[in-house]
Amino acid sequence: MKVTRTAVAGIVAAAVLITIGTSTASAEDEPTSENTSTDQPLRVLAAKAGIAFGTAVNMDAYNNDTTYRELIGQEFSSVTAENVMKWQLLEPQRGVYNWGPADQLVRVANENGQKVRGHTLIWHNQLPTWLTNGVASGEITPDELRQLLKNHIFTVMRHFKGKIHQWDVANEVIDDSGNLRNTIWLQNLGPSYIADAFRWARKADPDAALYLNDYNVEGPNAKADAYYALVKQLLADDVPVHGFGIQGHLGVQFGFWPASAVADNMKRFEALGLETAVTEADVRMIMPPDEDKLAAQARGYSTLVQGCLMAKRCRSFTVWGFTDKYSWVPGTFTGQGAANLLAEDFQPKPAYYAVQDDLARAGR
Ligand code: XIL
């Protein structure tokens, strides 16, 4: 399959071909690629700019859609399991683990010369029903829940030990007002569960970078400020926290922080000693798309890419899926969609070219 730059109406003058390769790029190929134009795979341009470029992977699509599969190898140098490393999918019944899909992702990432982000150890969503029901009925006591969380972190991290470079240890633990989110974890274990989790994670895999990760923290708002305070406190308590992950779920209708604000926000976490990453970027819009919304979407992606590239220790930029064909957005936000870099037919949208240009400029 070939994707032409001119296929997206009215954006790009040059008719350059992105060839969906028969061979898959490896990490070593990237810095020495001879083609110096902008029109190269994102992973190649990102390598020159000094970051990994990743995508969330839907394993059902991976196994059923050849184009989807080939594009992952060609365009990305990092992968995140969109779902298959979440607790609900890893341990659907108590004590019965389903490692297959997650192991497959790690295996193909290795074949493709890709890094793997681990997502996620603690979250309030996509928990197994045996766990949530058990807590609700009182069958699982707070003490037992704490033990279950500890076992979960050790079991999962040891299973993937040495194969995952960044782990989202704690996902979405602060709410939009800047308070610790009122979850099953906070209610039953108290606020110390966050420090405990990072300490357990450190023991389970000492080589992984351990991340806090959340949405709506691109710029310096109350929620990002609360993370800043949390990180300071954790570090003061000698808790091994290494990274701050900005999910980056944006919407055209909400507007965007300028790239400089995103960069400054990342830099203040970096000044505390952390690395940073954009972990789940997508920019949704109210359907249907039109030229203005697609142009705004491109600007939205650029604020995140440029912000990451301006920050000194932003290690990776990950999109939450790369084609509208398999996006989580329409099923989650009624009436919204078209959030990804490629359309449903895998044709690149203005946002794809904007990201290429941002990476190319930084890599020169
Ligand atoms: C989403 C997945 O994309 C969906 O397929 C799933 O049904 C729900 O979760 N923040 C996160 C991700 O940290 O794990 C979420 O992924 C999107 C929001």
GROMACS .gro file of N, CA and C in nm, residues 198 210-212 227-228 230-232 234-235 239-245 266-277 312-315:
model
  102
  198PHE      N    1   0.515   0.304   4.411
  198PHE     CA    2   0.644   0.334   4.345
  198PHE      C    3   0.758   0.257   4.411
  210LEU      N    4   0.989   0.498   3.625
  210LEU     CA    5   0.857   0.487   3.688
  210LEU      C    6   0.782   0.619   3.676
  211TYR      N    7   0.665   0.614   3.615
  211TYR     CA    8   0.591   0.736   3.577
  211TYR      C    9   0.461   0.755   3.654
  212LEU      N   10   0.431   0.883   3.678
  212LEU     CA   11   0.294   0.930   3.701
  212LEU      C   12   0.241   0.974   3.565
  227TYR      N   13   0.018   1.792   4.068
  227TYR     CA   14   0.120   1.691   4.038
  227TYR      C   15   0.260   1.739   4.077
  228TYR      N   16   0.283   1.866   4.049
  228TYR     CA   17   0.414   1.923   4.083
  228TYR      C   18   0.438   1.912   4.234
  230LEU      N   19   0.288   1.703   4.436
  230LEU     CA   20   0.296   1.560   4.471
  230LEU      C   21   0.438   1.506   4.445
  231VAL      N   22   0.492   1.540   4.329
  231VAL     CA   23   0.626   1.491   4.293
  231VAL      C   24   0.729   1.542   4.394
  232LYS      N   25   0.718   1.671   4.429
  232LYS     CA   26   0.811   1.727   4.527
  232LYS      C   27   0.805   1.651   4.659
  234LEU      N   28   0.693   1.342   4.707
  234LEU     CA   29   0.742   1.205   4.690
  234LEU      C   30   0.896   1.204   4.692
  235LEU      N   31   0.955   1.298   4.621
  235LEU     CA   32   1.101   1.302   4.616
  235LEU      C   33   1.160   1.334   4.754
  239VAL      N   34   1.094   0.867   4.754
  239VAL     CA   35   1.015   0.773   4.674
  239VAL      C   36   1.069   0.774   4.530
  240PRO      N   37   1.094   0.656   4.472
  240PRO     CA   38   1.152   0.651   4.338
  240PRO      C   39   1.052   0.681   4.228
  241VAL      N   40   1.030   0.809   4.202
  241VAL     CA   41   0.946   0.848   4.089
  241VAL      C   42   1.039   0.914   3.987
  242HIS      N   43   1.026   0.870   3.860
  242HIS     CA   44   1.124   0.914   3.759
  242HIS      C   45   1.066   0.994   3.644
  243GLY      N   46   0.935   0.983   3.624
  243GLY     CA   47   0.882   1.045   3.504
  243GLY      C   48   0.743   1.103   3.522
  244PHE      N   49   0.717   1.207   3.446
  244PHE     CA   50   0.584   1.268   3.444
  244PHE      C   51   0.529   1.254   3.302
  245GLY      N   52   0.421   1.181   3.290
  245GLY     CA   53   0.361   1.154   3.159
  245GLY      C   54   0.240   1.241   3.136
  266MET      N   55   0.661   2.108   3.131
  266MET     CA   56   0.748   1.990   3.139
  266MET      C   57   0.879   2.025   3.209
  267LYS      N   58   0.930   2.142   3.175
  267LYS     CA   59   1.062   2.180   3.230
  267LYS      C   60   1.061   2.193   3.381
  268ARG      N   61   0.948   2.234   3.439
  268ARG     CA   62   0.950   2.247   3.585
  268ARG      C   63   0.957   2.109   3.652
  269PHE      N   64   0.897   2.007   3.588
  269PHE     CA   65   0.912   1.871   3.640
  269PHE      C   66   1.055   1.821   3.618
  270GLU      N   67   1.111   1.857   3.504
  270GLU     CA   68   1.249   1.817   3.474
  270GLU      C   69   1.346   1.882   3.574
  271ALA      N   70   1.313   2.005   3.615
  271ALA     CA   71   1.400   2.073   3.712
  271ALA      C   72   1.401   2.000   3.847
  272LEU      N   73   1.297   1.921   3.873
  272LEU     CA   74   1.295   1.840   3.996
  272LEU      C   75   1.374   1.711   3.979
  273GLY      N   76   1.418   1.685   3.856
  273GLY     CA   77   1.497   1.564   3.831
  273GLY      C   78   1.425   1.457   3.751
  274LEU      N   79   1.301   1.486   3.711
  274LEU     CA   80   1.224   1.386   3.637
  274LEU      C   81   1.251   1.393   3.487
  275GLU      N   82   1.225   1.283   3.418
  275GLU     CA   83   1.209   1.289   3.274
  275GLU      C   84   1.061   1.307   3.245
  276THR      N   85   1.030   1.340   3.121
  276THR     CA   86   0.891   1.363   3.084
  276THR      C   87   0.859   1.287   2.955
  277ALA      N   88   0.730   1.278   2.923
  277ALA     CA   89   0.689   1.213   2.798
  277ALA      C   90   0.547   1.258   2.766
  312LYS      N   91   1.392   1.952   2.771
  312LYS     CA   92   1.522   1.886   2.752
  312LYS      C   93   1.518   1.736   2.776
  313ARG      N   94   1.427   1.691   2.863
  313ARG     CA   95   1.429   1.549   2.899
  313ARG      C   96   1.298   1.479   2.862
  314CYS      N   97   1.233   1.529   2.757
  314CYS     CA   98   1.113   1.461   2.707
  314CYS      C   99   1.160   1.343   2.621
  315ARG      N  100   1.137   1.223   2.670
  315ARG     CA  101   1.198   1.103   2.611
  315ARG      C  102   1.119   1.046   2.493
   0.00000   0.00000   0.00000
